[in-house]
Coordinates of C-alpha atoms and ligand atoms in Angstrom, one line a residue:
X1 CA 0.0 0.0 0.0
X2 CA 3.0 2.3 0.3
X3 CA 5.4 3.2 -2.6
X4 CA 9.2 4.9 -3.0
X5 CA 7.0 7.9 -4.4
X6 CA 7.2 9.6 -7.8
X7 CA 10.9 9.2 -7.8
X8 CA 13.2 10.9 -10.4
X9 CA 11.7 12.7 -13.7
X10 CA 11.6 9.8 -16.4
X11 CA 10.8 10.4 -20.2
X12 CA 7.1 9.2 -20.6
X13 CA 7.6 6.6 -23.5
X14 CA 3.7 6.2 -23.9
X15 CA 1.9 3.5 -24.6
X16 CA 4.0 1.3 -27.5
X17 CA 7.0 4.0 -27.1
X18 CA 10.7 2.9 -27.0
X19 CA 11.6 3.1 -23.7
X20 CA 11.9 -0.1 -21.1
X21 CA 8.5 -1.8 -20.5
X22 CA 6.9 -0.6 -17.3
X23 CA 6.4 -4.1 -16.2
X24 CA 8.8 -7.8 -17.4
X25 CA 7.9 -10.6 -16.1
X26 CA 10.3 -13.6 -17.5
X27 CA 9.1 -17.0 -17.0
X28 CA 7.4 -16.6 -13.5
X29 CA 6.5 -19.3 -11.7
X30 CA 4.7 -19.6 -8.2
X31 CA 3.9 -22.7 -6.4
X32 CA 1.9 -22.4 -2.9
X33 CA 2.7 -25.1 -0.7
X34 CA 4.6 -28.5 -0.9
X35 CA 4.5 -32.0 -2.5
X36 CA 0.8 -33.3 -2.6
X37 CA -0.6 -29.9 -1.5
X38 CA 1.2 -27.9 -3.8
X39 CA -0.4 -25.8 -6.0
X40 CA 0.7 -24.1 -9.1
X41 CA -0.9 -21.1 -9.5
X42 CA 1.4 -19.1 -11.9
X43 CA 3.9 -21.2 -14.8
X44 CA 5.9 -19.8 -17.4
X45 CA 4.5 -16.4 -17.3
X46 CA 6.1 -14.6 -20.1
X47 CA 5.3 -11.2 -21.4
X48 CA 5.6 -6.9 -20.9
X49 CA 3.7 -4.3 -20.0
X50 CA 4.0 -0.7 -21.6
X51 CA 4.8 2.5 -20.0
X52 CA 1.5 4.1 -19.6
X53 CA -0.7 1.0 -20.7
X54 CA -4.0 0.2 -19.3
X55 CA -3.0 -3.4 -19.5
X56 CA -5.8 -6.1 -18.3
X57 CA -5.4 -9.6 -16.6
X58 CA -8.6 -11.3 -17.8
X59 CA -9.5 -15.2 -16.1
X60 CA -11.7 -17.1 -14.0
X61 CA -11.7 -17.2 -10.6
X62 CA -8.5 -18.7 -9.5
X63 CA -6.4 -18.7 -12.7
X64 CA -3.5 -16.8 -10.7
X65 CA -4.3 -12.9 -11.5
X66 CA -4.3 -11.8 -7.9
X67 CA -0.9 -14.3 -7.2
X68 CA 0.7 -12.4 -10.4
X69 CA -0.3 -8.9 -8.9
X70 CA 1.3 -9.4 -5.7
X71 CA 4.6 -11.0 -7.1
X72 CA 4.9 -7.5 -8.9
X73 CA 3.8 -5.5 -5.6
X74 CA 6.3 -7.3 -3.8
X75 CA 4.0 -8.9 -1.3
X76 CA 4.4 -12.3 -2.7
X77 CA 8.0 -13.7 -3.9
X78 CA 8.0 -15.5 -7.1
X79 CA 9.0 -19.1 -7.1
X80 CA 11.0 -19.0 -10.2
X81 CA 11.7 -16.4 -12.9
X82 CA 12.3 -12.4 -12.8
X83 CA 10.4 -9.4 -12.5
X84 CA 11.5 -6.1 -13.9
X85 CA 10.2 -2.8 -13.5
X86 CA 11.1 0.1 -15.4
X87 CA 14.5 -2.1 -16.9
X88 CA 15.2 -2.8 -13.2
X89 CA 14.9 -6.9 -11.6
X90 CA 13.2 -6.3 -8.2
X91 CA 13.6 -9.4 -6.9
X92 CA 15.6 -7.5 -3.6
X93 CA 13.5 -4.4 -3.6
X94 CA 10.6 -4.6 -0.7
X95 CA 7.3 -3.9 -1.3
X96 CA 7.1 -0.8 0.0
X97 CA 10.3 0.5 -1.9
X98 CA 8.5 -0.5 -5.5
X99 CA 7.2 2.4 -7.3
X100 CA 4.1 0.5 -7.3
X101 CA 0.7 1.5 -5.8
X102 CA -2.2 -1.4 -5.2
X103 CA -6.1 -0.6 -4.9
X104 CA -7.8 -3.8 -3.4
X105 CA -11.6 -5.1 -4.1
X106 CA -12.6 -4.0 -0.9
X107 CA -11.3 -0.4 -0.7
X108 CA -9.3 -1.2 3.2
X109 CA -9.9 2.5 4.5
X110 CA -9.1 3.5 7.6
X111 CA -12.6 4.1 9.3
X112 CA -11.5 6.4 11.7
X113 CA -10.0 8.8 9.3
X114 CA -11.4 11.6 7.0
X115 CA -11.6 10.9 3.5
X116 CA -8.9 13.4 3.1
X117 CA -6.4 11.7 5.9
X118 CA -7.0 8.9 4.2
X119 CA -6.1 10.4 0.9
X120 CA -3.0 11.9 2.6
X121 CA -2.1 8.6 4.4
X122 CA 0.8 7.8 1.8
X123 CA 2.2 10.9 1.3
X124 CA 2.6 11.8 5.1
X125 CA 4.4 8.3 5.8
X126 CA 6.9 9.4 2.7
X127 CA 6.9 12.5 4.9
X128 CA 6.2 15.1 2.8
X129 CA 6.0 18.9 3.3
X130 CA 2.4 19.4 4.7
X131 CA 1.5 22.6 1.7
X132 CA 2.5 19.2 -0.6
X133 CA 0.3 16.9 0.9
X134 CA -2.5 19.6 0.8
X135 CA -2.3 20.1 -3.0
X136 CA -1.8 16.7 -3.7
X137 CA -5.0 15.3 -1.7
X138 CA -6.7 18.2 -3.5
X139 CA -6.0 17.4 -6.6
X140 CA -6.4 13.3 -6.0
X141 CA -10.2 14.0 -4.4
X142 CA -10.8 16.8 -7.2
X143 CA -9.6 13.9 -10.2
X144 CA -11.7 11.0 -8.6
X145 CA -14.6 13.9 -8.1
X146 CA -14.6 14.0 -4.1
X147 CA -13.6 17.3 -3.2
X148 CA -17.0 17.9 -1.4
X149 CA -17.4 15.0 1.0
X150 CA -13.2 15.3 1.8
X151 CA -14.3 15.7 5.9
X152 CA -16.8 13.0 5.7
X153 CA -15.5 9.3 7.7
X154 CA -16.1 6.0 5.3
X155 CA -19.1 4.8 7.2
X156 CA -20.8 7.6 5.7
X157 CA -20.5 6.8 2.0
X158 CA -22.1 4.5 -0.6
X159 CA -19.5 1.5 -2.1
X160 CA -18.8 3.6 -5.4
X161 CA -17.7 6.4 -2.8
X162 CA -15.5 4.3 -0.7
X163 CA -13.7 3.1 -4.4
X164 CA -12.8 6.5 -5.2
X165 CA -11.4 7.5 -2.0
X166 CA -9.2 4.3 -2.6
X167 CA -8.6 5.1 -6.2
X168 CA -7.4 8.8 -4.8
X169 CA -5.5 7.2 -1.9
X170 CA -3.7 4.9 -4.1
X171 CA -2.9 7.5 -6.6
X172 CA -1.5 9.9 -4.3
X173 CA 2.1 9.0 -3.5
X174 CA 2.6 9.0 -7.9
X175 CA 3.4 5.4 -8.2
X176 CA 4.4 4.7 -11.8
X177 CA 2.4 1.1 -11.3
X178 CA -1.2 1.3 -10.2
X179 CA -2.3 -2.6 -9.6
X180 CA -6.3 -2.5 -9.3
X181 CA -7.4 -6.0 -8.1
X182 CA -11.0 -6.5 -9.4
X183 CA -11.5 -2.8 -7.8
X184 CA -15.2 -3.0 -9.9
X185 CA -16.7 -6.2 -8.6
X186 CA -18.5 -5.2 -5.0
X187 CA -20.0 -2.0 -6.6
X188 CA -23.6 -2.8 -9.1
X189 CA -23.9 -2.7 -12.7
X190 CA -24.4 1.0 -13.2
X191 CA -22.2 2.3 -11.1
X192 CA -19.6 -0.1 -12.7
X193 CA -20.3 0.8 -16.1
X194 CA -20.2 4.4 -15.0
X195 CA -17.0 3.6 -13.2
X196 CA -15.2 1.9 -16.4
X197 CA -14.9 4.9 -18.0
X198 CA -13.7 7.7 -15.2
X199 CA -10.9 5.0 -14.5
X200 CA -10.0 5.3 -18.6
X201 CA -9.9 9.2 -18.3
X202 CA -8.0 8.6 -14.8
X203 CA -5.4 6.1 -16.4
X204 CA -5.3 8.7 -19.7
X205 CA -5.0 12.1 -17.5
X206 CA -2.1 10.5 -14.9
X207 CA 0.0 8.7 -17.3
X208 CA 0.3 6.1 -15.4
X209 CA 0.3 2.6 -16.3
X210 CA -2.5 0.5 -14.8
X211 CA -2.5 -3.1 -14.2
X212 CA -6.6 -4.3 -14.2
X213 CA -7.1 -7.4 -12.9
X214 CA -10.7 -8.8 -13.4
X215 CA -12.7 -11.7 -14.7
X216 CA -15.4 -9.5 -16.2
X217 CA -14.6 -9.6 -20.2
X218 CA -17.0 -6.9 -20.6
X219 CA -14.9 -5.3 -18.6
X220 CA -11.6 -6.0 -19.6
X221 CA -12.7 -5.4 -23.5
X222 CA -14.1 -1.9 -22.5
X223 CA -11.0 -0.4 -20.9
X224 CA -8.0 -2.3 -22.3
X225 CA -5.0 -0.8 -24.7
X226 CA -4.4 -4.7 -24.4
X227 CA -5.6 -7.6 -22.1
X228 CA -4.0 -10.5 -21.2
X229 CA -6.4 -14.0 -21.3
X230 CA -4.9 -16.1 -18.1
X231 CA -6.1 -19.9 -17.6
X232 CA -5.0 -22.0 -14.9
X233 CA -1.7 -20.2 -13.7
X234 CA -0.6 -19.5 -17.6
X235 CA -1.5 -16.5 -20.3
X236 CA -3.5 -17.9 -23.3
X237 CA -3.1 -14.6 -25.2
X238 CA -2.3 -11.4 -25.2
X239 CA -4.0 -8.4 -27.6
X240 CA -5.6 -5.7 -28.1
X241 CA -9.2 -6.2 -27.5
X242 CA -10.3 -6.3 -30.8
X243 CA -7.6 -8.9 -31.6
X244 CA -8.7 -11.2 -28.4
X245 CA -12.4 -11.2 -29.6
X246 CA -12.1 -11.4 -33.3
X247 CA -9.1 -13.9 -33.0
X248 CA -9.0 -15.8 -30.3
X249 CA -6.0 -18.2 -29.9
X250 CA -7.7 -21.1 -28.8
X251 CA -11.4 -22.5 -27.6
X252 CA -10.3 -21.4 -23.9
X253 CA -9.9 -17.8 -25.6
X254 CA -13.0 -17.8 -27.6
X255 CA -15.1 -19.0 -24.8
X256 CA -14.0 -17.1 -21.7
X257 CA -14.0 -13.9 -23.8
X258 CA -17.7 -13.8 -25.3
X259 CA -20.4 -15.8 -26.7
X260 CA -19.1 -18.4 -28.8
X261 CA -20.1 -21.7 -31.3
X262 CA -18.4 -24.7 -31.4
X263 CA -19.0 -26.8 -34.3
X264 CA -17.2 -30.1 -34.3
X265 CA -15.0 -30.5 -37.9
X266 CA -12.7 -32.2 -39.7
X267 CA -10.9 -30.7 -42.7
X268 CA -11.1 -32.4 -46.1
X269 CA -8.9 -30.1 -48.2
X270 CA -8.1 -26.7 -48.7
X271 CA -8.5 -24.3 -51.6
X272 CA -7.7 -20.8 -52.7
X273 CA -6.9 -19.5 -48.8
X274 CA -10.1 -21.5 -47.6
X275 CA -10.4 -24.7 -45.8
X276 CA -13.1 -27.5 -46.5
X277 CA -14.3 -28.8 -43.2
X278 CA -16.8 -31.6 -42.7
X279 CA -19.2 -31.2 -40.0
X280 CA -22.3 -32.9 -38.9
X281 CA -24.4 -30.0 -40.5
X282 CA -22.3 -30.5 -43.9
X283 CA -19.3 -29.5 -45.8
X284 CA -18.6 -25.5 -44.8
X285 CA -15.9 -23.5 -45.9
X286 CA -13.4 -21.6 -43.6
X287 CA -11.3 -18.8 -44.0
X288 CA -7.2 -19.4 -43.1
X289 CA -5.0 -22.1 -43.6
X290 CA -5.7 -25.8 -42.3
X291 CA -4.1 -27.0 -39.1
X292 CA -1.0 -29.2 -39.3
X293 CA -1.4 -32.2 -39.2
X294 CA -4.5 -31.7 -41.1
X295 CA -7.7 -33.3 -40.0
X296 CA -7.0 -34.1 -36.3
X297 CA -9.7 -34.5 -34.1
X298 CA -10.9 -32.1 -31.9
X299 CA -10.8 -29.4 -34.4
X300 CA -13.8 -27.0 -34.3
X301 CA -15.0 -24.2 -35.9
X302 CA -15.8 -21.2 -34.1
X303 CA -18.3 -18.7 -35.0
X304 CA -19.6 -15.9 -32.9
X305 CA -23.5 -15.7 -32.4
X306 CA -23.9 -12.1 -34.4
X307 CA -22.2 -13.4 -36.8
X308 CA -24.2 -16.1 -37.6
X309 CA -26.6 -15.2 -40.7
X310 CA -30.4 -16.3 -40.9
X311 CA -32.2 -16.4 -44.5
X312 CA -35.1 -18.2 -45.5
X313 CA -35.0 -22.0 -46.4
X314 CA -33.1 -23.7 -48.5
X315 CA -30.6 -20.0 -48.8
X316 CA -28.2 -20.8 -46.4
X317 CA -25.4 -22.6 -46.4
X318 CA -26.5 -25.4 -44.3
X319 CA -30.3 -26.1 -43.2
X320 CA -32.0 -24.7 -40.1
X321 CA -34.8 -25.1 -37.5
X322 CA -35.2 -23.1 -34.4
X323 CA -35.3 -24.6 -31.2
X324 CA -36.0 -21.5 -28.7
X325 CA -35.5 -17.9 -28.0
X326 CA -34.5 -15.7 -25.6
X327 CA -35.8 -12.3 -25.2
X328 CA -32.8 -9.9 -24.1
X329 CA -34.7 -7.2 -25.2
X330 CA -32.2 -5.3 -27.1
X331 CA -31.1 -8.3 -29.2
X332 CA -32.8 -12.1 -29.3
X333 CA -31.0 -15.0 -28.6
X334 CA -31.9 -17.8 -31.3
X335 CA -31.2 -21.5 -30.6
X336 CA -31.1 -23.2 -33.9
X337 CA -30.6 -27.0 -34.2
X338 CA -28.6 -27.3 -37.3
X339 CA -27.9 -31.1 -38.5
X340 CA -28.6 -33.6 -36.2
X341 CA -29.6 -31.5 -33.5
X342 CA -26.8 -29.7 -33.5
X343 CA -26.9 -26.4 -30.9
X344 CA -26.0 -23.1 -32.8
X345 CA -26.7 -19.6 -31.4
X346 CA -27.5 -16.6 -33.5
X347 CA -28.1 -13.4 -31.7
X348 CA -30.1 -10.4 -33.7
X349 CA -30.6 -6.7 -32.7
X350 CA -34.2 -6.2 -32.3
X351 CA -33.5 -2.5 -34.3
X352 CA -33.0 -4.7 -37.4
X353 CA -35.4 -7.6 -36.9
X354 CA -38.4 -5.9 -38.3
X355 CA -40.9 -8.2 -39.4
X356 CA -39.0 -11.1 -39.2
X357 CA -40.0 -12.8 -36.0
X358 CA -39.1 -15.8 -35.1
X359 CA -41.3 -19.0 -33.6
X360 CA -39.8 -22.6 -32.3
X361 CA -40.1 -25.1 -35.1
X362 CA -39.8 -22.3 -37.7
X363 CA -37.5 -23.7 -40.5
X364 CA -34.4 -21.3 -41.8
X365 CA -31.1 -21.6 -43.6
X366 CA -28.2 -20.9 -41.7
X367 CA -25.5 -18.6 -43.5
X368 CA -22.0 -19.6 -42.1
X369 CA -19.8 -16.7 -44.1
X370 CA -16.1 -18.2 -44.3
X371 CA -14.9 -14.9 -43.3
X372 CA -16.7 -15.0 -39.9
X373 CA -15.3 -18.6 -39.1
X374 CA -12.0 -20.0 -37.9
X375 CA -10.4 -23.1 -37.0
X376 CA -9.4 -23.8 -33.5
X377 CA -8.3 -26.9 -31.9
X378 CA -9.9 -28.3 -29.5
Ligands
ADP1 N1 -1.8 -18.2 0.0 C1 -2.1 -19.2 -0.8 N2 -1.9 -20.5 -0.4 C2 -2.2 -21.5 -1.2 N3 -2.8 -21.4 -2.3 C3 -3.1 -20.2 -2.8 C4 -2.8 -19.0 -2.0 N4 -3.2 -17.9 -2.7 C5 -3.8 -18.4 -3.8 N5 -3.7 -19.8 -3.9 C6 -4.2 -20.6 -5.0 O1 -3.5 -20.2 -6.1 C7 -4.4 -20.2 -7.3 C8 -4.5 -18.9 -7.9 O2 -5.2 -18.0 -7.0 P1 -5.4 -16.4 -7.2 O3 -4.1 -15.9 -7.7 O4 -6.0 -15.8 -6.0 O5 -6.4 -16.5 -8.5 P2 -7.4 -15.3 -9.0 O6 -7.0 -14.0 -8.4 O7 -7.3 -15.4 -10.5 O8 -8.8 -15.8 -8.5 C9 -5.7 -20.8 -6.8 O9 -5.8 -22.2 -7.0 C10 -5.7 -20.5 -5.3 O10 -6.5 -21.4 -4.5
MG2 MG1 -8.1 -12.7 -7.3

């Protein structure tokens, strides 16, 4: 929770600049516990983190984002591999020496403290000239947009509240790392949509580089330059958000981050940049290059449910009949059966349904458009 402070003037690289990454981490590794209790919960954990990024750590529930976030604050030691900050290894530096700052899930303010003592909490441990500490905590409560309710105690504000004053607190000291550990989840859906955005702006107006952990991919593909896609201790793939959506890596990718199909196939042949799959629906037509070996099994084609076309009968490229609906109100969810009762998703926007409702039973072709289809395995 404390940090060395602002530290020397450093040229701000920006996101994608030249200088050294904010954040290394080479081949990381943490195992909790010994022999038949051990648990692995970070291996060969590879990759960099820009100056000035708002970089993501996207996973389920135990996949190893919190371990990874408190190897680089320093509360936890890494059981093999090196982290770097700013160029630098840390491996010797305490936590409280890193130019890193962490905000927790649930916020840990002082409850006996004013919102603005605990704002100032950091800055008068580095000991800093009271005037400095009075700007500062200004400034912090004036950029999280708590200025009025600075003499107020933490029992008297709402959870959204409470995360600023954290947000400001953390800020304060000028880390050049801000770690924010699922900072989102306790607060409801408005508020946290609300709150995606101000922490964007905040990450933007600071310059500092913020490490997001969360499991949320709405979340993670609202606010990320890049996120990073973690399963079971290791990083599935890293991307812009764009990139992680459109072009997953692998099923794990496709199916954590969205709404995904999975038709079972098995390539045939390939021609001009397209590959011929067999599936139980029929013979369907990818875009890329076949898998090598070819044909294996547990190939499957993914296909995203707004990308999956309905025409009338006999249009499409395989045969249709819907199964169910679901009523989301903006969009409907469609549950074809294609094949052999084969389940497929489609999802429209209401805006462009127009007449075109849809009943169980109704019969419709299916359009799979090679473009919107690739190859994963299994
Ligand atoms: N102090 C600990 N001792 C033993 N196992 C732990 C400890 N902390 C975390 N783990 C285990 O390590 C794995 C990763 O946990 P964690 O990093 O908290 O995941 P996440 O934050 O993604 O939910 C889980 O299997 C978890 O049970
Ligand atoms: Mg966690």
């Amino acid at each position: 929770m404390t940090t060395a402070g602002a530290g020397a003037a450093r040229p701000r690289a920006g996101a994608g600049g030249a200088g050294p990454a904010a954040v290394a981490l080479r081949d990381v590794a943490k195992t909790y516990g010994r022999g038949a209790h051990a648990v692995e919960a970070l291996r060969g954990v590879s990759f960099e983190i820009r100056d000035n990024e708002f970089f993501t750590l996207l996973g389920p529930s135990g996949c190893g984002k919190t371990t990874l976030l408190r190897a680089i604050a320093g509360f936890e030691q890494a059981s093999a591999g090196a982290i770097l900050l700013f160029g630098a290894d840390i491996v010797d530096v305490p936590a409280h020496r890193r130019p890193v700052n962490t905000v927790f899930q649930h916020y840990a303010l002082f409850p006996h403290m004013t919102v603005a003592a605990n704002v100032a909490f950091g800055l008068r441990r580095l000991r800093r000239p009271e005037g400095e500490i009075a700007r500062q905590v200004a400034a912090m409560l004036a950029l999280v947009k708590m200025e009025a309710l600075a003499d107020r105690l933490p029992g008297q504000l709402s959870g959204g509240q409470k995360q600023r004053v954290a947000l400001a607190r953390a800020l304060a000291p000028a880390p050049k790392v801000l770690l924010l550990d699922e900072p989102l989840s306790a607060l409801d859906l408005k508020l946290r949509q609300a709150m995606r955005q101000e922490l964007k702006q905040i990450q933007a107006t600071t310059g500092i580089t913020f490490i997001f952990v969360t499991h949320d991919q709405e979340e993670a593909l609202s606010m990320s330059d890049r996120i990073a896609v973690m399963s079971e201790g290791r990083v599935q793939q890293i991307g812009p958000p764009a990139e992680i959506y459109e072009h997953p890596a692998n099923r794990f990718v496709a199916g954590f981050v969205g709404d995904a199909n999975f038709i079972p196939a098995t390539v045939v042949g390939e021609e001009g940049g397209r590959v011929r799959c067999r599936t139980p629906a029929g013979l369907v037509l990818a875009a890329g290059a076949a898998p090598s070996p070819p044909g294996g099994r547990g190939t499957v084609l993914f296909v995203r449910p707004e990308k999956v076309g309905l025409v009338p009968a006999g249009q499409g490229t395989v045969e249709g009949r819907v199964r169910g609906l679901q009523y989301l109100g903006d969009a409907v969810l469609i549950e074809i059966d294609i094949g052999e009762a084969l389940p497929l998703v489609a999802s429209e926007r209401m805006a462009r349904l127009g007449q075109a409702a849809r009943r169980p039973g109704d019969r419709l072709g299916v359009v799979l458009d090679p473009a919107a289809l690739q190859l994963l395995a299994g």
